[in-house]
Coordinates of C-alpha atoms in Angstrom, one line a residue:
Chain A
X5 CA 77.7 81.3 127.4
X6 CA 79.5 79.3 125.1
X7 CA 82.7 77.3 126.2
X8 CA 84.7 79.2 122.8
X9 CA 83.4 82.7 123.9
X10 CA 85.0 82.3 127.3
X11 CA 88.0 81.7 125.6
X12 CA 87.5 84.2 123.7
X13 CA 87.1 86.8 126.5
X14 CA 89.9 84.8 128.0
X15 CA 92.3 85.5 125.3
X16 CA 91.1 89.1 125.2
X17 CA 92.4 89.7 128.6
X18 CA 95.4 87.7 128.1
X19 CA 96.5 90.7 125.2
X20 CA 95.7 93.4 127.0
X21 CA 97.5 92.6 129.8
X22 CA 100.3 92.1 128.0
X23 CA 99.9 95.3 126.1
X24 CA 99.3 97.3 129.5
X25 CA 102.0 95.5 130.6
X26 CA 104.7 96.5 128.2
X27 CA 103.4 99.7 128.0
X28 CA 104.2 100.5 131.8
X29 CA 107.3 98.9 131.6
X30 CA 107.7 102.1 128.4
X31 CA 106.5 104.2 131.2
X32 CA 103.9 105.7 129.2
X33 CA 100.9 107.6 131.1
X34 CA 97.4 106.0 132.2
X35 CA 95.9 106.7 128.6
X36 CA 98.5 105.4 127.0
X37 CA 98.8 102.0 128.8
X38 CA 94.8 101.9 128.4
X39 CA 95.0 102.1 124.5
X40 CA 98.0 99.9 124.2
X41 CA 96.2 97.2 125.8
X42 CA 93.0 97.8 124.1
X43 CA 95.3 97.8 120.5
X44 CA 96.9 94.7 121.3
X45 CA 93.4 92.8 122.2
X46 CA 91.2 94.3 119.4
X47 CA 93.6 94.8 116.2
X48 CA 94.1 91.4 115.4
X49 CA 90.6 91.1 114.9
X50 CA 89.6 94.6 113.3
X51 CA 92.5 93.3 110.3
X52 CA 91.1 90.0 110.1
X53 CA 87.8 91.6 109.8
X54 CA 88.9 93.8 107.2
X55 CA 90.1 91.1 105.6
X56 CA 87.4 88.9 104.8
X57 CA 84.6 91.9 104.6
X58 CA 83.4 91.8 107.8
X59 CA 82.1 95.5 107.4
X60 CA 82.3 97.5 110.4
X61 CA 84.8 95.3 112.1
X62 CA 83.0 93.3 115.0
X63 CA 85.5 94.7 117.7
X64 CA 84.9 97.9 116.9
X65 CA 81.0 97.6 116.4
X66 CA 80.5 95.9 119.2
X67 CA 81.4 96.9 122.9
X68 CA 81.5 93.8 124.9
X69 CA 85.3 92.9 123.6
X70 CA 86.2 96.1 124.3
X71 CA 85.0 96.6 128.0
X72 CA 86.9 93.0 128.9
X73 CA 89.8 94.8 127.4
X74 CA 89.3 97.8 129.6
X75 CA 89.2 96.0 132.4
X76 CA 91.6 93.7 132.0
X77 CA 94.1 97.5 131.6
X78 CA 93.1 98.9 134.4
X79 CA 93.4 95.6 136.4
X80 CA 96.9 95.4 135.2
X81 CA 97.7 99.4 136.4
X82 CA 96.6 98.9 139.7
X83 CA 97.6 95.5 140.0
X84 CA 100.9 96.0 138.9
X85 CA 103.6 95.1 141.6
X86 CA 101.7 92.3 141.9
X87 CA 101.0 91.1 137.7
X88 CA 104.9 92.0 137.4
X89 CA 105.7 89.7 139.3
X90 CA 103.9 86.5 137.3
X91 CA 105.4 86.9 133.8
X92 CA 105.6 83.2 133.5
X93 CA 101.3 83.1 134.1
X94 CA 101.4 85.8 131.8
X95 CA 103.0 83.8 128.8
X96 CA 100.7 81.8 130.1
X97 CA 97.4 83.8 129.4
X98 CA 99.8 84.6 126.0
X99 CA 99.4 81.2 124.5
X100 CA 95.8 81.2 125.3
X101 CA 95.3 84.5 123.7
X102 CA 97.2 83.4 120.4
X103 CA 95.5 79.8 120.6
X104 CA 92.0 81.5 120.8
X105 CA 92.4 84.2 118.3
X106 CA 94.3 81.9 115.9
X107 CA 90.9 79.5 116.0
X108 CA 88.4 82.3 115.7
X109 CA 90.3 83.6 113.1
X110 CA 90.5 80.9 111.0
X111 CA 87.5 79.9 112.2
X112 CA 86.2 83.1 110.8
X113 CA 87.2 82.6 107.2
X114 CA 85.1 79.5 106.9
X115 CA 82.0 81.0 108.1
X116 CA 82.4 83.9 105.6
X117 CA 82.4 80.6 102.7
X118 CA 86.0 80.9 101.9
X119 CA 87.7 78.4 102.0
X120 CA 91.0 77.9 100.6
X121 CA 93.2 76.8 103.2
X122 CA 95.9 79.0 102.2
X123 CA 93.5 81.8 103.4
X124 CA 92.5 80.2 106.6
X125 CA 96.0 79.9 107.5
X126 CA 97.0 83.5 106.9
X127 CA 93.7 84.7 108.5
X128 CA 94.5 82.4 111.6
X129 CA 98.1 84.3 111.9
X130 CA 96.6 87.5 111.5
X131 CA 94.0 87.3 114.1
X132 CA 96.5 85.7 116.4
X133 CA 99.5 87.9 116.2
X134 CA 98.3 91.2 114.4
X135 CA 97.3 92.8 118.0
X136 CA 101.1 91.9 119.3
X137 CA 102.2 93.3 116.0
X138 CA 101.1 96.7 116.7
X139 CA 101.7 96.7 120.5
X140 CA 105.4 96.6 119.7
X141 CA 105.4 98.5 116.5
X142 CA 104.1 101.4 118.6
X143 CA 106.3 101.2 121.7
X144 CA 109.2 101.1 119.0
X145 CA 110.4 97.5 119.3
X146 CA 110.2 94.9 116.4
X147 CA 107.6 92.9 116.4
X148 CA 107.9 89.9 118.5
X149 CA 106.4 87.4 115.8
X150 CA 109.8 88.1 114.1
X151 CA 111.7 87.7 117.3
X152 CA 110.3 84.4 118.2
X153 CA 110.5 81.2 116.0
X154 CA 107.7 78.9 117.1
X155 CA 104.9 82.3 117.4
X156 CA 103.7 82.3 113.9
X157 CA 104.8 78.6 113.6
X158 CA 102.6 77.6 116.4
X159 CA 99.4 79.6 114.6
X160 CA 99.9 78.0 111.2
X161 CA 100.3 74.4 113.2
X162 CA 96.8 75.2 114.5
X163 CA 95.2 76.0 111.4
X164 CA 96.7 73.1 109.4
X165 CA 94.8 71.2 112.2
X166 CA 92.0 72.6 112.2
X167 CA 91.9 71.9 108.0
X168 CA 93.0 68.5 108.3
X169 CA 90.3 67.7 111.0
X170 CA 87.5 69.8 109.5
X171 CA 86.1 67.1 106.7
X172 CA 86.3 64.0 110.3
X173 CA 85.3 66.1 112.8
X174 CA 82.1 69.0 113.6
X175 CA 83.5 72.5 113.4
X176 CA 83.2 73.7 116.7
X177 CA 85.8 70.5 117.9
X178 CA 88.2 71.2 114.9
X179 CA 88.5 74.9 116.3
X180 CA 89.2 73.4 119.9
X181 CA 91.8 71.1 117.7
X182 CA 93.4 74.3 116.3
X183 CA 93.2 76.2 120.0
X184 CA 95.1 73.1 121.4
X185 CA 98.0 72.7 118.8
X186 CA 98.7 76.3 118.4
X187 CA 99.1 76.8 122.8
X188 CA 100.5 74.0 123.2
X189 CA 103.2 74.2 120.7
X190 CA 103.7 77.7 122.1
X191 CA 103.9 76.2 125.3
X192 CA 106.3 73.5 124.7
X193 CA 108.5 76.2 123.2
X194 CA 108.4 78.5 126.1
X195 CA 109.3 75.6 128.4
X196 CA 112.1 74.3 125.8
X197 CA 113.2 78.0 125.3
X198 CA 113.1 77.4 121.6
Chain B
X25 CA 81.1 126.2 100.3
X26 CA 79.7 124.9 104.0
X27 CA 81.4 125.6 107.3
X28 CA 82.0 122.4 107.9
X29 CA 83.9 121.5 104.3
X30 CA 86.1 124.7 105.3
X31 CA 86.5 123.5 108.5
X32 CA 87.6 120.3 107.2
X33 CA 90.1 121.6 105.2
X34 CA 91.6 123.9 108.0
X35 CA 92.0 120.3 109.7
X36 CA 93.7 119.2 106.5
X37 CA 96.3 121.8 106.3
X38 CA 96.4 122.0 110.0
X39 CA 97.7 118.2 109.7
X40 CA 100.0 118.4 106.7
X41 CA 101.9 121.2 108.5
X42 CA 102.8 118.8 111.6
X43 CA 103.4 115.8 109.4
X44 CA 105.8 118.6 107.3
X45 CA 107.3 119.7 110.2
X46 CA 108.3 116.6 111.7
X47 CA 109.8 115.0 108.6
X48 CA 112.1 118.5 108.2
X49 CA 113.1 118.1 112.1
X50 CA 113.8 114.5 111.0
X51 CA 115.8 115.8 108.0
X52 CA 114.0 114.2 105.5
X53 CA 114.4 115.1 101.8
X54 CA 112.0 117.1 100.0
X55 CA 109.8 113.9 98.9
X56 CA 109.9 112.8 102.0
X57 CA 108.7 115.7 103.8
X58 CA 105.6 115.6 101.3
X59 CA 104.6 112.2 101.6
X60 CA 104.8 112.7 105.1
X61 CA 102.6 115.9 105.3
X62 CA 99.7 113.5 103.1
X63 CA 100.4 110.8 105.6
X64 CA 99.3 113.0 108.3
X65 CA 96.5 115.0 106.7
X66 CA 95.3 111.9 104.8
X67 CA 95.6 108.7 106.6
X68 CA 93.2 108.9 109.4
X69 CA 90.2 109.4 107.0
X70 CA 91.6 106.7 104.6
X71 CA 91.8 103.9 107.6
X72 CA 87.7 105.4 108.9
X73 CA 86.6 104.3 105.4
X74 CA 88.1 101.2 105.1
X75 CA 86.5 100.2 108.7
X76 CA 82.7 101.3 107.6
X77 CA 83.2 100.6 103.7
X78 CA 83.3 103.7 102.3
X79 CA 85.5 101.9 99.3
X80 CA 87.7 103.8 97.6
X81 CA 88.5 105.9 100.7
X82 CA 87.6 109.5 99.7
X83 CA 90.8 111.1 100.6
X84 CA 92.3 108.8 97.9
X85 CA 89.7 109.3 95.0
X86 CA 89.1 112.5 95.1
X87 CA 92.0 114.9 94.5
X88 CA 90.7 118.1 96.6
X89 CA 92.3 117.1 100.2
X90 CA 95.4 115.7 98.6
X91 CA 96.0 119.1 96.8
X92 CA 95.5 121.1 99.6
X93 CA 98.0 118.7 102.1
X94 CA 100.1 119.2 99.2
X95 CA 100.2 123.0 98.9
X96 CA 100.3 123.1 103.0
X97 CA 103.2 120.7 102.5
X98 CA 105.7 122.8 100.3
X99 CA 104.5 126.0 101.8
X100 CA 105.4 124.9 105.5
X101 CA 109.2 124.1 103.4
X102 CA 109.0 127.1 101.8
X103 CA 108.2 128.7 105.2
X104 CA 110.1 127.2 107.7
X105 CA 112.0 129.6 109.1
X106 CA 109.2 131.3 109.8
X107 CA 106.5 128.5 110.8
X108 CA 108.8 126.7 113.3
X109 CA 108.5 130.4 115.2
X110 CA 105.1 129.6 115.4
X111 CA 104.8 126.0 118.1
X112 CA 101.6 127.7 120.1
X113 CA 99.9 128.1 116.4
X114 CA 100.8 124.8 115.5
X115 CA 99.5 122.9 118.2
X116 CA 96.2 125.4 117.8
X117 CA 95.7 124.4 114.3
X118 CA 96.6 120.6 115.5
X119 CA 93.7 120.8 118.1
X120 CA 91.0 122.2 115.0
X121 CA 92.6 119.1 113.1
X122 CA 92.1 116.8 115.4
X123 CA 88.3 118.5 116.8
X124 CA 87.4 118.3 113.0
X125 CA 88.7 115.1 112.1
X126 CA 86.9 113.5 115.1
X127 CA 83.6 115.0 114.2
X128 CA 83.7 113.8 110.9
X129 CA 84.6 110.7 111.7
X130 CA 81.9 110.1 114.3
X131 CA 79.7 111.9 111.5
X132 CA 80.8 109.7 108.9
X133 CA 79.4 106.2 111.2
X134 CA 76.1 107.8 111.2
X135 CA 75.7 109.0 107.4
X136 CA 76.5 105.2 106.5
X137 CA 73.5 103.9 109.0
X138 CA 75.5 102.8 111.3
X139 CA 74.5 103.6 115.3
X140 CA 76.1 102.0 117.7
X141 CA 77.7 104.6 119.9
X142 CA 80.8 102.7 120.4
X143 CA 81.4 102.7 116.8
X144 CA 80.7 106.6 116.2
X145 CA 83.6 106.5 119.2
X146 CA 85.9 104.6 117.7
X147 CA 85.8 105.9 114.4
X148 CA 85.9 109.6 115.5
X149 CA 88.9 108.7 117.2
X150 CA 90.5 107.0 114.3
X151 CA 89.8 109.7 112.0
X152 CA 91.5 111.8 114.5
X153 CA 94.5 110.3 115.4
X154 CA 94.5 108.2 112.6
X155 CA 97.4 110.3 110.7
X156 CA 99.5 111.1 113.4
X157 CA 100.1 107.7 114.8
X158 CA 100.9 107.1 111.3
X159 CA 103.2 110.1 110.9
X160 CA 105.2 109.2 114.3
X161 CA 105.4 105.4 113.5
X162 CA 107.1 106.4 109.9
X163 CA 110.0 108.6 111.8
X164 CA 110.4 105.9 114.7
X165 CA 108.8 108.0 117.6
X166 CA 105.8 106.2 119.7
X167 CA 102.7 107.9 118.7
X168 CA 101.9 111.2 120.4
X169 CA 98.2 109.6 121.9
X170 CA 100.3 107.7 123.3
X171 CA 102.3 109.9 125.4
X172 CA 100.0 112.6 125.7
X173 CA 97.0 111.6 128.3
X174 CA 94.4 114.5 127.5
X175 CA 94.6 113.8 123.2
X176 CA 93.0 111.2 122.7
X177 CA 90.4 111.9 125.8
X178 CA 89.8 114.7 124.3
X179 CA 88.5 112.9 120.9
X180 CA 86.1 110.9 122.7
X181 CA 84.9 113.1 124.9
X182 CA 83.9 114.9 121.7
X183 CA 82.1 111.9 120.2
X184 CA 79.9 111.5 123.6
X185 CA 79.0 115.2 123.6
X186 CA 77.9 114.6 119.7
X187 CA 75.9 111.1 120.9
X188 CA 74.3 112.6 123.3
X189 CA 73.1 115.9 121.5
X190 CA 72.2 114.1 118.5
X191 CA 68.9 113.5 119.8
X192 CA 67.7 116.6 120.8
X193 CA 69.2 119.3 117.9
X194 CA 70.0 119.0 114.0
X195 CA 72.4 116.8 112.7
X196 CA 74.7 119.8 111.6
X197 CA 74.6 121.3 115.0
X198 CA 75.5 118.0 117.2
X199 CA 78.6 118.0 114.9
X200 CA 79.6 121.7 115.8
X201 CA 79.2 120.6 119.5
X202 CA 81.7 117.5 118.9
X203 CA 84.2 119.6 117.3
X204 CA 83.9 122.2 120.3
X205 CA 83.9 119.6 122.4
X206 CA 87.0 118.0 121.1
X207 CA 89.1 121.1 120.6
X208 CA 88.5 123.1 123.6
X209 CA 89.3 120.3 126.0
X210 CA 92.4 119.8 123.7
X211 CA 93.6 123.4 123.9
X212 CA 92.6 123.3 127.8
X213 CA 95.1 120.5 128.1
X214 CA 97.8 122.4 126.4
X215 CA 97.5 125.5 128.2
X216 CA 97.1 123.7 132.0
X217 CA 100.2 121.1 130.6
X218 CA 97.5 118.1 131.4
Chain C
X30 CA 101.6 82.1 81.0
X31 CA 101.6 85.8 79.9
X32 CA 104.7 88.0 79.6
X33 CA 103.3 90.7 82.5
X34 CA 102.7 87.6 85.0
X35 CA 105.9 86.3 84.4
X36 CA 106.7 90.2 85.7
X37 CA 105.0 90.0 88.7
X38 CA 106.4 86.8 89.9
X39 CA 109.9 88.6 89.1
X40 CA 108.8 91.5 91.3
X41 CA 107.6 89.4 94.2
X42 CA 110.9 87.5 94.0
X43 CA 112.9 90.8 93.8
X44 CA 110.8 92.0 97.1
X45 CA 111.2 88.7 99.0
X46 CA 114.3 89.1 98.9
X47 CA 115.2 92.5 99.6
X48 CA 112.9 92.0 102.9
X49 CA 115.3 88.6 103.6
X50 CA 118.6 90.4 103.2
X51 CA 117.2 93.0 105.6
X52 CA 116.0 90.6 108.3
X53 CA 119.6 88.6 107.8
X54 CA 121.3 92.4 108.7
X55 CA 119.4 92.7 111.7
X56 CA 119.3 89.5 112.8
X57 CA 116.4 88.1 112.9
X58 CA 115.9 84.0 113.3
X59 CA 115.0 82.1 110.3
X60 CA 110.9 82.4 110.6
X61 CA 111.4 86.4 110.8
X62 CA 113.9 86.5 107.8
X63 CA 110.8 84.6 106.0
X64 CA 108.0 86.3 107.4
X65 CA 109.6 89.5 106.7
X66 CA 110.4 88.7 102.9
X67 CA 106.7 87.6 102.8
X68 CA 105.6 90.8 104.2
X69 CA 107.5 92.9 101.8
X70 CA 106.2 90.8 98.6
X71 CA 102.9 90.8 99.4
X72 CA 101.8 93.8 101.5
X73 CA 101.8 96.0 98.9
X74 CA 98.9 94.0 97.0
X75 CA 97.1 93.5 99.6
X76 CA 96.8 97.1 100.9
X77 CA 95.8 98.0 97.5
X78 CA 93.1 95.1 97.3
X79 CA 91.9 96.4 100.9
X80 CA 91.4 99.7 99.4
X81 CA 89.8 99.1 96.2
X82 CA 87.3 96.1 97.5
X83 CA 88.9 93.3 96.3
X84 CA 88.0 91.1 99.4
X85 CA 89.3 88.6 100.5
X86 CA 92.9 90.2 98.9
X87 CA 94.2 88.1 96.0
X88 CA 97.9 87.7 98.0
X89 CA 96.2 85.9 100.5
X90 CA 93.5 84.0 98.8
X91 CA 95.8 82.6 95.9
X92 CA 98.7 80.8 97.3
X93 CA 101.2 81.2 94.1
X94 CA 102.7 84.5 95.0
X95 CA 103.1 83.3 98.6
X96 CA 104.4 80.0 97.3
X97 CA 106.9 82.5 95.2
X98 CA 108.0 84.5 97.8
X99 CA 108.8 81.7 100.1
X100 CA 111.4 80.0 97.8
X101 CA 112.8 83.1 97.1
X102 CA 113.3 84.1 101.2
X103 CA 114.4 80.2 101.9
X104 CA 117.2 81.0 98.7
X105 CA 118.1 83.9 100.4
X106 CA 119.2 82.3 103.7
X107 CA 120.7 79.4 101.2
X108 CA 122.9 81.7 99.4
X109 CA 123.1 84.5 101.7
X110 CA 126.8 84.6 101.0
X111 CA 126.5 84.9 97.9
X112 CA 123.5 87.0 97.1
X113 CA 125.0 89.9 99.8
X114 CA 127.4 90.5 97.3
X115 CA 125.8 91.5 94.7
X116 CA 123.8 94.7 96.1
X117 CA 123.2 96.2 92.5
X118 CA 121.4 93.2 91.2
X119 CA 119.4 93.0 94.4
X120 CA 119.1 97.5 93.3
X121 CA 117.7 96.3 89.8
X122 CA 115.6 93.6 91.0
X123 CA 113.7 96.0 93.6
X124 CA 113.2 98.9 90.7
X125 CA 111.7 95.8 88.9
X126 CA 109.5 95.3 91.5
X127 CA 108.4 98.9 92.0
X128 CA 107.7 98.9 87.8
X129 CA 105.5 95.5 88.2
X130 CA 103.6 96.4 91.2
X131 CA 103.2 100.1 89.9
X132 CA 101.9 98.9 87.1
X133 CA 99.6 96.3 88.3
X134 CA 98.4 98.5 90.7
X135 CA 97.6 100.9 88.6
X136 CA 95.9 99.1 86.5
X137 CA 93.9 97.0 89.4
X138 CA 91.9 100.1 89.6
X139 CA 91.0 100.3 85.9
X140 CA 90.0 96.6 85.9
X141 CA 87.7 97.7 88.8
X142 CA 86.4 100.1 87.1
X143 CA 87.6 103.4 88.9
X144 CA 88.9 105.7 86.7
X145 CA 90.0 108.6 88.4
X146 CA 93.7 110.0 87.7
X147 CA 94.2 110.7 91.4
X148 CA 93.2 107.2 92.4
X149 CA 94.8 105.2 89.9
X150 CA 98.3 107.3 90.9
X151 CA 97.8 106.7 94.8
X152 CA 97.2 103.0 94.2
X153 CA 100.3 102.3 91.9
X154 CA 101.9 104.2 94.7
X155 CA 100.4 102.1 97.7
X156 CA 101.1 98.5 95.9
X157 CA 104.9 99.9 95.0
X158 CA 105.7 101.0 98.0
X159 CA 103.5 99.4 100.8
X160 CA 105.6 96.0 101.4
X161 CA 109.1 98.1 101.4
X162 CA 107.2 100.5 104.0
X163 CA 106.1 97.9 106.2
X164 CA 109.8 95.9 105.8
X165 CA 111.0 99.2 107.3
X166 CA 108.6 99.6 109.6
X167 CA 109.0 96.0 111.3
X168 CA 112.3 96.3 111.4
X169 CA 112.7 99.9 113.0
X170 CA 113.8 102.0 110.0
X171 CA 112.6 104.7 108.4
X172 CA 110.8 104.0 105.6
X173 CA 112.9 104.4 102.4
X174 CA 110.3 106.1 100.5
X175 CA 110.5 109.0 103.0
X176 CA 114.2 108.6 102.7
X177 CA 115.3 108.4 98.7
X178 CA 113.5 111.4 96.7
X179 CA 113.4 108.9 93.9
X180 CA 111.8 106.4 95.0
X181 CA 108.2 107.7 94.8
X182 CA 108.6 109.7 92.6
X183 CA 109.4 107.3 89.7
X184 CA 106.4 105.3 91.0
X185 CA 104.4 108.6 90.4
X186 CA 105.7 109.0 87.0
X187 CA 105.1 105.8 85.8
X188 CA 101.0 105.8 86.7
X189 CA 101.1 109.5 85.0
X190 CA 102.3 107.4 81.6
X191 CA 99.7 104.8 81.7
X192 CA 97.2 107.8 82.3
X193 CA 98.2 110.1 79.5
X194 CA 98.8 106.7 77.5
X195 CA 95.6 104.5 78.0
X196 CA 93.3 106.5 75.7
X197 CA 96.1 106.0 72.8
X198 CA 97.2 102.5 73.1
X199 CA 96.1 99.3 74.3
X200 CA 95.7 98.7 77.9
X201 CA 98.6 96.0 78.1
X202 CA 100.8 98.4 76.0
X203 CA 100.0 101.4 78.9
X204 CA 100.9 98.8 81.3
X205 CA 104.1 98.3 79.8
X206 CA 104.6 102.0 79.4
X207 CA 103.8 102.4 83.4
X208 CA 106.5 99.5 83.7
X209 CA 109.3 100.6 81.6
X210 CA 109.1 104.3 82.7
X211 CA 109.1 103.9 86.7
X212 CA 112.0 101.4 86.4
X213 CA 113.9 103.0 84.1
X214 CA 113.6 106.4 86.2
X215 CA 114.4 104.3 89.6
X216 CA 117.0 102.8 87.5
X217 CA 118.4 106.7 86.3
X218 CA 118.5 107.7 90.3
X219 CA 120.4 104.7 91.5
X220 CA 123.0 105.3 88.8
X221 CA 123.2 109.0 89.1
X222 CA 122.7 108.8 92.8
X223 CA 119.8 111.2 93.2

């Protein structure tokens, strides 16, 4: 397997933890908490994919995302005294999700031949946050991307990098570039409380 | 006219009633109470075609559902008084809605030459809850799948019961069986208070 | 530049900053008072785009109408003080929005060669009112559409001119006519307080 598809599974179960997670914390019941994570590890993508003509979307054609993201739910319901108790790991896993996602997604445009930046920026933000977006839209809370001031920012820092580096570097390191900038910057801002 | 297109627009108007009665519990005005009865009826099909590329969505280019979730829409105002007497009804025309809409949605995956059986899920799901999730985000309550364990079990329990009789009896007939499927464990689940 | 792109510019303005004022009232940080104003100018076009196969969707391809929209959230927060004040220009700025994008939507489906009535209604609609419904959305509101009778209605009205109008008069001329009669309605129900 590819180092970037781990991550990619990584990041996967990084969003539907955190959906499962605030779901539970809405109290709602088992199938609830299960599609809550599964909306907040699979939407970004289905939008992106919409997006760019990526017709059906590959999270939806395709299982493999989709049973990480099951598990990763149901790991989180019966692991939950436990999980609860981590929510500094889990902003962990966060960063890595919205690091990953951002770099597939703008990653994503440039294998479909786009490739104004403007796009691949915008695609990058909508991969990474889009899940999150609906997770708290449909627990009724507003979205945390307009909550927090260095989410998106950390995304569209990624995805400058990744353009910048693109023309110096191969593809697959200017996507670890973009992964890099966009969690770490999330990081620094967790630990700074910006 | 074929079963199935009546069906479908029993589904329709079964849909623009709940979206209708909503928005008047919500005391919306008279437009709002419309647009909210289309949402519901109209939405779920709209989101399935732009996932397998069925561009323009049906629902939107052709007039035929719109004029019926219209019609269903001012007579449910019209009717009210009367209708609102009527919650078992409701939530028996809700359960054809939402065992039509799946079947056609899963139906729809396999017209376009798609097969994947994980996409005939999704998609008979989305086309099912499609326009209530919308209809509950617009008056700020979490969606009803949500909150309500056996809905949207119910919708894919339908699709596997139309996967696996595809192979073995007509098109037309595996489509009867995920409706069934769909609607009886529905009404099951509202009768035992699943 | 032409006189109707000058218009849309003047729309996008109008709808950045209705989402900014919003996201100032409910206190959102400076990154959600911009991505918010972004989201209200550009949603609208790029639902419509989604819907009618223009992929990837001109608002996020082209960066001038995001370029727009940003100055006009970043004034906004400049001259918050001063812009708060005067609610009825902000009034007449968003009915000029809902004319422009009305019309352009509209119109977007002639240009890709659709024709139906019924279509070419729902997508002025959807570009008018798709930003303003996702503003509301993010923010936990109803959706104003649902809320103000005239709101979609003289959004409605306006796609019914250009449709009884196109086989008489030029296309730019039924554009116009779209224009001038949903603003001048949404215009009418403001002042009258419909």
């Amino acid at each position: 397997m590819l180092l970037i598809e781990m991550f990619v599974f990584l990041g996967t179960i990084a969003f539907a933890i955190s959906g499962s997670l605030l779901a539970i914390q809405k109290r709602l019941d088992i199938f609830g908490v299960l599609l809550l994570g599964l909306t907040t590890a699979l939407a970004g993508g289905v939008i992106r994919d919409l997006m760019i003509g990526n017709i059906p979307p590959t999270n939806l054609a395709e299982p493999q995302y989709f049973l990480v993201s099951l598990l990763a739910s149901l790991s989180t319901i019966i692991f939950f005294e436990r999980i609860k108790k981590f929510n500094h790991s889990i902003a962990f896993f966060d960063a890595i999700g919205l690091g990953v996602f951002t770099a597939v997604g703008a990653n994503a445009v440039l294998s479909f031949e786009y490739s104004q930046p403007f796009l691949i920026i915008t695609m990058g933000l909508v991969t990474g946050i889009g899940g999150g977006v609906l997770r708290d839209v449909f627990v009724q809370e507003i979205p945390q991307v307009f909550r927090k001031e260095v989410y998106g920012m950390a995304s569209i820092a990624g995805s400058v990098a990744l353009i910048i580096s693109y023309d110096f570097v191969s593809p697959i390191i200017s996507l670890y570039i973009c992964l890099t900038v966009t969690f770490t910057i999330r990081m620094l801002a967790l630990k700074w409380k910006w």
